[in-house]
Amino acid sequence: METLIPIINRLQEVFLTVGAEIIQLPQIVVVGSQSSGKSSVLESLVGRDFLPRGSGIVTRRPLVLQLVNVPPLEERRRQHSGNGDKHNSQNNYPGIKAEEWGTFLHCKNQIFTDFCEIRKEIEEETDRSTNNKGISPEPINLKIYSPNVLSLTLVDLPGITKVPVGDQPEDIETQVQEMILSYISNPNSLILCVSPANSDLATSDALKLAREVDPDGRRTLLVVSKLDLMDAGTDALEVLLGRIIPVRLGIIGVVNRSQHDLNTQKSVADSCKDEQVFLQRYYPSLASRCGSRYLARTLSRLLMHHIRDCLPELKTRVTVLTAQYQSRLNSYGQPVEDQSATLLQIVTKFATDYCNTIEGTARHIQTSELCGGARICYIFHETFGRTLQSIDPLGGLNELDVLTAIRNATGPRPALFVPEVSFELLVKKQIKRLEEPSLRCVELVHEELQRIIQHCSAYSTQELLRFPKLHDSIVEVVTSLLRKRLPITNEMVHNLVAIELAYINTKHPDFTDAAQVSASVNSQQAEAGDAGKRWKNEKMPSEDKGPVPGFGSPTKAINLLDTAVPVSRKLSTREQRDCEVIQRLIKCYFLIVRKSIQDSVPKTVMHFLVNFVKEHLQSELVGQLYKQPLLQELLIESQETAQQRTEVAQMLEALKKASNIISEIRETQLW
Ligand code: GDP
Ligand code: MG
């Protein structure tokens, strides 16, 4: 397998980079009946003694054996003293002074350099969770690090057995079968069926199980062990030629060490030599296609095929990942080189995004809700406009209020005409009611401008997320600019109403007509006595209450005004007429003012708040933030971003390397 090692090592690098789960080297799982020689076959593949072997049930828990290829000790020392490059540190193992060593998952920190100790630990660990020949599906995980192994995983399993011995349960056969099936049903496992030559292959339970999960025989290899133990006068030629049972991937005969060899501590190397001699002597025609060495070569070839099959997918994967990581890297932006330029650029971009959102020319147009300028428009015309429209011009004014105002304005003299003073007094009271919704309009727009800050930092200015400190400062500057403009705008809106209150212009072109009509009606009524009814019927039919019998006299009305007046009190004709004239005038004048306020408040808000902020935003931001001593602090990247960028950059680097390795392997065409 040595020729494979460098290639696999480089590929392993690729696997590590793109995620090991994407393409794995197959697990090699040995399956066979008890004492068929499974552990022995595995050992000859690894080239070291370390597995417990022997007669009876020896392997009683799955052993997941992960082989890890490491550089030779010399090289590791050199790398370490040269301080090597960081990325390879996982291959350095600086603390370990052995060429080969092993570790167990169940005692991670213990390093085994003596392989006899490893065997002892496997035996002890087996006994720890099983008693008296019992079996357990709980695997023992062993890692062997060596310069002489391929980085792949081998699984040694308990042998198939029929009759329970010791404390073994009645269903031992099914238990073992299930355990085996759970490993070999993994499509990424290569099934190494081990069958001894001195028993009938047709009864091989291992092959039967393998067929269940791999009916086409795409990943099943048959190893015929114990060729040396056949009865005199028999040989395995027919079996090895596949005439008894054909096996697609091949049938390989081997001779492993006998119990006697084990007892006399024959080395793996010697056993290999003797195996060759044996094969040459008894199976000369097949010698080149049998033996442990040939088995290892076959496995290499199968691994190569596997890799070759995986390469296109791996290549695609690397390409896709490279593109993904490249775009992720781009999204993090370049590391800051020129701080002033970066700050100016971000601030300008924010200001532009902010203005664009107001103008409606932003790139990130929201579809789920109104925002920015559209929402301001909505506030002006829907929220504010409707509120104003819904104000009743005479709301909060009942006839008695009007009457009281008229009387108060006349003073001690009985008046012939409705006094103008009372009109002014009352209409001002109504106009004042426009102030509150107008100020509310300012507040709403202010809130929306505040919201746009959030919108811009979330959608438009990706760069901002890199610099949390700068982000906060920008929000602060804009917020305080908005806050500074709020009292000024409020003052102006307040003044708009105050201006209206300052002078009641009864000569307003839209008002004079109405005033004249009212005045003439008034004088006519004053002369004609009951003209009020006629006027009312003509002009305000909807408000016609009709003549009411039993009008009170003016004297009586005064008396009533002095006391608490019942709402249901009937007014005199004169009172009713005066009231109606005043109400009509109030309504007319109020509508004129309302129209004007409805028009001027949005203009004021635009001028003093929205446009002002738009125009001064950038210079305000620059003025407050573009200060040499601040730059350093503002442009501290969020740690997350900085770290992510480094990680992504490293991944990209590794992916590029991986891509190179893949194309090299394709070029060398090792198969
Ligand atoms: P397992 O139970 O399938 O793991 O089998 P082991 O590898 O533990 O081997 C069982 C016994 O058979 C051990 O004593 C081995 O030494 C012996 N053995 C295995 N393979 C061979 C072989 O090819 N020839 C001989 N003579 N003995 C073998
Ligand atoms: Mg075994």
XYZ file of C-alpha atoms in Angstrom, residues 354 375-377 379-380 440-452 482 605-606 609-610:
24
model
C -30.648 58.112 3.775
C -44.515 57.185 4.500
C -43.969 60.894 5.040
C -46.380 61.518 2.173
C -48.478 61.072 7.129
C -49.141 64.429 5.430
C -48.628 65.594 16.073
C -47.822 65.639 12.366
C -44.344 66.968 13.132
C -43.884 64.240 15.692
C -44.882 61.512 13.246
C -42.520 62.729 10.560
C -39.755 62.972 13.120
C -40.385 59.377 14.107
C -40.275 58.293 10.486
C -36.951 60.064 9.919
C -35.666 58.201 12.941
C -36.909 54.931 11.480
C -35.099 55.565 8.214
C -33.146 65.239 14.183
C -42.193 70.281 8.149
C -40.469 69.695 4.840
C -37.126 69.292 9.281
C -36.944 66.918 6.306
